[in-house]
N, CA and C of each residue as an Amber inpcrd file, in Angstrom:
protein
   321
  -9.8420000 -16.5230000 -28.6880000  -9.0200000 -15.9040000 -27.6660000
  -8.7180000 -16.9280000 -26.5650000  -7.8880000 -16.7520000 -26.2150000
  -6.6370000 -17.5700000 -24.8720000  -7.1430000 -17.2670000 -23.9010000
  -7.4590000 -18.0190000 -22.6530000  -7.3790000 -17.1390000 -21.1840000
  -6.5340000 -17.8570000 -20.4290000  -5.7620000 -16.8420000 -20.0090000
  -4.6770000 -17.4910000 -19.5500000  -4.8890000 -17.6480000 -17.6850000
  -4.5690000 -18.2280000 -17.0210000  -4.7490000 -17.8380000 -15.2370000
  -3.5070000 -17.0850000 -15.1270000  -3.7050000 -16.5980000 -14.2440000
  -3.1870000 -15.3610000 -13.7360000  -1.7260000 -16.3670000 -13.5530000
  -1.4460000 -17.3970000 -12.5720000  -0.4240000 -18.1560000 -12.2590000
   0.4320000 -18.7010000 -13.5100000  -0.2310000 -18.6380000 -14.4960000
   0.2830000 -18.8110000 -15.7720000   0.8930000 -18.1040000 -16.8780000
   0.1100000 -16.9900000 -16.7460000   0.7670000 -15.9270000 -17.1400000
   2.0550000 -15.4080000 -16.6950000   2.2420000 -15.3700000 -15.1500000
   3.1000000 -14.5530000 -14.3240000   4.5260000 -15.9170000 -14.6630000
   4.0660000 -16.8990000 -15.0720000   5.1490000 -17.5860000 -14.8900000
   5.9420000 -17.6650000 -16.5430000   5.0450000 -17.8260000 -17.8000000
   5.5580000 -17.7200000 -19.1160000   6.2330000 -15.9480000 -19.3800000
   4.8250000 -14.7190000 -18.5280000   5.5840000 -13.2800000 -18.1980000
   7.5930000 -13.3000000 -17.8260000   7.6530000 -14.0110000 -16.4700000
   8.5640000 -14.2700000 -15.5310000   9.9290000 -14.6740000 -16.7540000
   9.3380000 -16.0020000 -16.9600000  10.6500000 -17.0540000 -18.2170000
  10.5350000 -15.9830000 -19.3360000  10.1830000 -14.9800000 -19.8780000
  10.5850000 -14.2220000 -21.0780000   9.7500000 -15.1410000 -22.0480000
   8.9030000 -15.6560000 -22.1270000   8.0970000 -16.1880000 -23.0250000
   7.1570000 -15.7480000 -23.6700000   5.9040000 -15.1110000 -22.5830000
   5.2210000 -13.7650000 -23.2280000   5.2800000 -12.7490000 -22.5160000
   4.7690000 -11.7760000 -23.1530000   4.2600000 -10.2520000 -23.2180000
   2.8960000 -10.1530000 -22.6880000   3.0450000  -9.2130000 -21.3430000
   2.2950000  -8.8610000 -21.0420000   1.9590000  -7.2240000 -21.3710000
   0.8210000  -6.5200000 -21.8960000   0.2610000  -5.2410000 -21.6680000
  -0.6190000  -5.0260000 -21.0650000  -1.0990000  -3.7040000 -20.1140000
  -2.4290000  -3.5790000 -19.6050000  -2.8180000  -2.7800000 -19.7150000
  -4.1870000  -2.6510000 -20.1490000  -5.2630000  -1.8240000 -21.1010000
  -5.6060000  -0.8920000 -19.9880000  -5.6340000  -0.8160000 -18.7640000
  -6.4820000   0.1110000 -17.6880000  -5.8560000   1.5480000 -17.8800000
  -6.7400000   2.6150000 -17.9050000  -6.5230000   3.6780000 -17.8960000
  -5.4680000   4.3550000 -16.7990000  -5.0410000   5.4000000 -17.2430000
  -3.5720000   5.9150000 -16.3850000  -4.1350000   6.3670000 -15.0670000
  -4.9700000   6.5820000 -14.4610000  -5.6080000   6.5760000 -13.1740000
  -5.4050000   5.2660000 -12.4020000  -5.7730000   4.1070000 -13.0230000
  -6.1620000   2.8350000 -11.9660000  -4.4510000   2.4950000 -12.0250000
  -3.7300000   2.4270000 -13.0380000  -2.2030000   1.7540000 -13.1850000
  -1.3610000   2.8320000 -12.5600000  -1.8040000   4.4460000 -12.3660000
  -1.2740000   4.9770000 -10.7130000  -1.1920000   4.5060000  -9.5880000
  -2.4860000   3.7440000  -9.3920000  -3.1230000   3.5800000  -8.2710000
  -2.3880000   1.8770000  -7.7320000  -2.3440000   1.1190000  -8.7350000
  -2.1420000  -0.4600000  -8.7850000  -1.3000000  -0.4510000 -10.1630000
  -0.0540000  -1.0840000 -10.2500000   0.7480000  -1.5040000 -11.4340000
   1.8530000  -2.8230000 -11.0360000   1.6570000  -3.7840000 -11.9050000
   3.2750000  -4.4800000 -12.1350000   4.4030000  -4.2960000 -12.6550000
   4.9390000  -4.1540000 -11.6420000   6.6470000  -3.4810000 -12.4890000
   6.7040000  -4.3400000 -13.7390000   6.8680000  -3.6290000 -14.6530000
   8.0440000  -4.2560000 -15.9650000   6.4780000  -4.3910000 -17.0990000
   5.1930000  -4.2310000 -16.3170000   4.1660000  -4.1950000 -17.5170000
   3.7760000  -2.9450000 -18.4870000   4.0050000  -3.1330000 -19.3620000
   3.6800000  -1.4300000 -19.9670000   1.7070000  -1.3400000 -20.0980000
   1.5320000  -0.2680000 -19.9280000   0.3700000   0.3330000 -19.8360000
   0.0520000   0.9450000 -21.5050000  -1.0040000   0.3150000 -21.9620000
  -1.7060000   0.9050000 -23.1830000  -3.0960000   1.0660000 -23.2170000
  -3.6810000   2.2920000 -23.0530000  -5.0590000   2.6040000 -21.9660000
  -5.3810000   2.0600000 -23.2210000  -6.8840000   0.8000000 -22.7570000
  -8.1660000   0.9170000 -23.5780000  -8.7090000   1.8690000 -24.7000000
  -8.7510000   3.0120000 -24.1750000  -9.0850000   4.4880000 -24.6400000
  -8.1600000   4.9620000 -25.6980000  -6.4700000   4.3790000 -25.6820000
  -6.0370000   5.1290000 -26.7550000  -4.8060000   3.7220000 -27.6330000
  -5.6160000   2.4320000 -27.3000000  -5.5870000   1.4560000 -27.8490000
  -5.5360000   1.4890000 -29.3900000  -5.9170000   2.2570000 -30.1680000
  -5.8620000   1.6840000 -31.3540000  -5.0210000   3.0190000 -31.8980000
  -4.8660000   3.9820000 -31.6190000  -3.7680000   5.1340000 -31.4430000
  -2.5340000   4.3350000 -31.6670000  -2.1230000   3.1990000 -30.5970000
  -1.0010000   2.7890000 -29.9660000  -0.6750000   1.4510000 -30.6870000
  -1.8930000   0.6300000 -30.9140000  -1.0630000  -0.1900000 -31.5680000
  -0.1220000  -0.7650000 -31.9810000   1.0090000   0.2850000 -32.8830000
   2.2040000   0.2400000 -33.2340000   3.2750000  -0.3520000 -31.9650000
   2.3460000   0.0950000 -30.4810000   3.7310000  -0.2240000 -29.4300000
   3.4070000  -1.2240000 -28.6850000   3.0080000  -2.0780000 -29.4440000
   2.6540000  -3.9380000 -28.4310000   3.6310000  -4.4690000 -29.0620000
   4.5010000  -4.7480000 -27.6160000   5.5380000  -5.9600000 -28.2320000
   5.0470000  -7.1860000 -29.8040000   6.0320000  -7.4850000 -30.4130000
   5.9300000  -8.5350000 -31.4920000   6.7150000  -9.4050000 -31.7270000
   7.4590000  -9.7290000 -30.5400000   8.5720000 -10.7480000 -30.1500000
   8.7550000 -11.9730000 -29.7510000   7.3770000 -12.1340000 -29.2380000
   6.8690000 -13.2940000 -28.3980000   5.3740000 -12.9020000 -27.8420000
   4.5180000 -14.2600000 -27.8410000   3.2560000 -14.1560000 -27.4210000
   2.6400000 -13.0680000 -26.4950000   1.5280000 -12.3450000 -26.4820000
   0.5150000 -11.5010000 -25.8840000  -0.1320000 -11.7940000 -25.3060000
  -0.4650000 -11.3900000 -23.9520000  -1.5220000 -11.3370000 -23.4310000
  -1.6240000  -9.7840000 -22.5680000  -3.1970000  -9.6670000 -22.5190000
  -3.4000000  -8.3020000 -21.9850000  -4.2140000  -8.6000000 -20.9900000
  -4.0480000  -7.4970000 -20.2250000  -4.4030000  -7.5080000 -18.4830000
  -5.5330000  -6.2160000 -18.2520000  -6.1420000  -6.3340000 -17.3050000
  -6.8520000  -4.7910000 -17.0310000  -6.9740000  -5.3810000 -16.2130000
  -8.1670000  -4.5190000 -15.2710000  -8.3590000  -5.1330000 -13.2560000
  -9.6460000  -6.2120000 -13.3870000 -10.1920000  -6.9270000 -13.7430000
 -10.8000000  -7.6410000 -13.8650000 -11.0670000  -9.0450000 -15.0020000
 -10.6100000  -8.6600000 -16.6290000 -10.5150000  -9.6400000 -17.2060000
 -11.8500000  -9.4040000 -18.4810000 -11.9840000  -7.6010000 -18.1540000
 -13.3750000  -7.6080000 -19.3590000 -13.2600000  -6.9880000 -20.2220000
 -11.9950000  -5.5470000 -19.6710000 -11.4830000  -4.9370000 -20.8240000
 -10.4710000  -5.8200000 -21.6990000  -9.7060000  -6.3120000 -20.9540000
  -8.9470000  -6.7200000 -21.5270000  -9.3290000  -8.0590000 -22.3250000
 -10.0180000  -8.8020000 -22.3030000 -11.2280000  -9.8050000 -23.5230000
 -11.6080000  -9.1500000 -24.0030000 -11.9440000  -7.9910000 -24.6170000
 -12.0810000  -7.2290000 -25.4760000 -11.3700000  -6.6990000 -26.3310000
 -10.2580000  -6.4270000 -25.9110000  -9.0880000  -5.8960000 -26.3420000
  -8.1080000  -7.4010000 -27.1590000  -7.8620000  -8.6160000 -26.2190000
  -7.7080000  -9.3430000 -27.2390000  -8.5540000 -10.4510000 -28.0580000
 -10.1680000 -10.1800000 -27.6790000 -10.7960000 -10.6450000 -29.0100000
 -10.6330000  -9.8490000 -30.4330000 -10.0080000  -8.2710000 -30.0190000
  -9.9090000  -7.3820000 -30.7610000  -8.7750000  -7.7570000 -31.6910000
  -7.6140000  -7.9290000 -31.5190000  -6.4360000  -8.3200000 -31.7420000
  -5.7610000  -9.9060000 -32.6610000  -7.0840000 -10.2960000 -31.4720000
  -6.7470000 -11.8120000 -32.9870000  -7.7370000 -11.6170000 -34.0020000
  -8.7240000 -10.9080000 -33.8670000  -9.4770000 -10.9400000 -34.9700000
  -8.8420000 -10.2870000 -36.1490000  -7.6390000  -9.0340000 -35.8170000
  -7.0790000  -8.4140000 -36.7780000  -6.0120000  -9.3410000 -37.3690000
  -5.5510000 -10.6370000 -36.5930000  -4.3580000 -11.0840000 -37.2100000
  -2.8580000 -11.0330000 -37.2960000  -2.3180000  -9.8290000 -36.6520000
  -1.3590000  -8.7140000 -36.4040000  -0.6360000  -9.8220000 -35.4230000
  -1.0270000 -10.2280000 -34.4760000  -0.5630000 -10.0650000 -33.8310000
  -0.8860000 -11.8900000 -32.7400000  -1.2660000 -12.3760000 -33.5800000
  -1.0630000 -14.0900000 -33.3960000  -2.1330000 -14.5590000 -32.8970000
  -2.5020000 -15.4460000 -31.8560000  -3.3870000 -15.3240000 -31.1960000
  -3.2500000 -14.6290000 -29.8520000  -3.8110000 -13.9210000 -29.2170000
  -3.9340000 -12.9710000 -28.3980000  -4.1700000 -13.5130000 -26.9780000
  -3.9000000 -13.6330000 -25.8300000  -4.5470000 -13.9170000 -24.2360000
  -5.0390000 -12.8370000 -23.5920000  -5.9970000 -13.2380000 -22.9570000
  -6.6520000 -12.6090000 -22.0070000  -6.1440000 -13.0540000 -20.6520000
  -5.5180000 -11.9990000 -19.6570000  -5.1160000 -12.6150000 -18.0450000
  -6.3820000 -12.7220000 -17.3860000  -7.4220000 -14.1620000 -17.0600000
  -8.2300000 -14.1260000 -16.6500000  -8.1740000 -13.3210000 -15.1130000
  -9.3600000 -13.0930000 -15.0430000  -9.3790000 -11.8930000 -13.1050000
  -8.2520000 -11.0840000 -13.2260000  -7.9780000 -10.5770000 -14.5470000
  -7.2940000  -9.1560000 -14.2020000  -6.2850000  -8.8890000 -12.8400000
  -5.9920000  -7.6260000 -12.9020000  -4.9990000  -7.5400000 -12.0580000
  -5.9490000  -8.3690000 -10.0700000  -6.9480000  -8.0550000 -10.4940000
  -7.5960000  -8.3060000  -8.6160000  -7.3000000  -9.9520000  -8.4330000
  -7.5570000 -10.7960000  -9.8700000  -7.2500000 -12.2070000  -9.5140000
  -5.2490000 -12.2130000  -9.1280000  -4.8050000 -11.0470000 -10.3970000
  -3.1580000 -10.8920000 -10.0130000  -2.8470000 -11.5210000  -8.3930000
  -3.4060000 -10.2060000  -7.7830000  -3.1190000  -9.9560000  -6.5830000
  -3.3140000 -10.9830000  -5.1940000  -4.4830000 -11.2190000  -5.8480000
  -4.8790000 -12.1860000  -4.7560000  -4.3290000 -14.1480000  -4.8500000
  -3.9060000 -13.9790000  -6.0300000  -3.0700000 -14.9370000  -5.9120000
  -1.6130000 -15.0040000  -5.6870000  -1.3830000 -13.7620000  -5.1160000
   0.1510000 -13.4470000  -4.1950000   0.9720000 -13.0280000  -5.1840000
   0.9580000 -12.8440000  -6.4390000   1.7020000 -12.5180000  -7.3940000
   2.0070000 -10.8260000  -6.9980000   3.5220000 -10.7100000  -7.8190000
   3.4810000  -8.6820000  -7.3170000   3.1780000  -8.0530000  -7.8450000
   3.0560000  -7.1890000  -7.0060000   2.3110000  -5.5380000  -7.7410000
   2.7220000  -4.6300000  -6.6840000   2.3960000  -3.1690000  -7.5160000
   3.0540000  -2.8460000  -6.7480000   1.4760000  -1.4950000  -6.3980000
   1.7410000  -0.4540000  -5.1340000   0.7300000   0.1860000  -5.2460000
  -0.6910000  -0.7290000  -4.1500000  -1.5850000   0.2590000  -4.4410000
  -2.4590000   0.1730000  -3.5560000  -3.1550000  -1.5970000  -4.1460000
  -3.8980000  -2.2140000  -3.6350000  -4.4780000  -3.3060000  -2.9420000
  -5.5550000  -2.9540000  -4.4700000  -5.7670000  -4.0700000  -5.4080000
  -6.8260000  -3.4370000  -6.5920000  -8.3170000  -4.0030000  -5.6940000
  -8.8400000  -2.9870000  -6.4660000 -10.1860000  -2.8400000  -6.0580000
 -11.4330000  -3.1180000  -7.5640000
């Protein structure tokens, strides 16, 4: 698995290069979200599958960087889906490195 920095992500995200998803449950991505990221809760992750972009490279996000290493150690191990990134520090590293979001301040 990939870890990508947050500044890195937002910028290959930005140029249309990769795909970002984030695994956090529909409570916290109420609370804190990036426009234009689609939300695929942890919880109904393998339900969903079918709806992760396959167009260009992956990486997945949650608020810290633990679900979501889970989710894509999960993902390259299946093969599906290339090699997989992890957005290291999750949405809280997002934020605090000035990148947008939108919503309350992650916690």
């Amino acid at each position: 698995m990939t870890e990508l920095a947050v500044q890195e992500a937002h910028a290959a995200w930005s140029a249309g290069e990769l795909a970002i998803v984030d695994c956090r449950e529909q409570d916290e991505h109420d609370a804190t979200r990036i426009e234009g990221v689609p939300l695929i809760p942890m919880s109904e992750f393998l339900a969903r599958v079918d709806e992760l972009p396959g167009d260009r490279p992956l990486a997945i996000i949650c608020r810290s960087g633990s679900r979501s290493a889970q989710v894509a150690d999960y993902l390259t191990a299946t093969g599906e889906h290339g090699e997989v990134a992890n957005v290291e520090g999750g949405i809280i590293a997002w934020a605090a490195g000035g990148l947008p979001y939108e919503g309350e301040p992650p916690r």
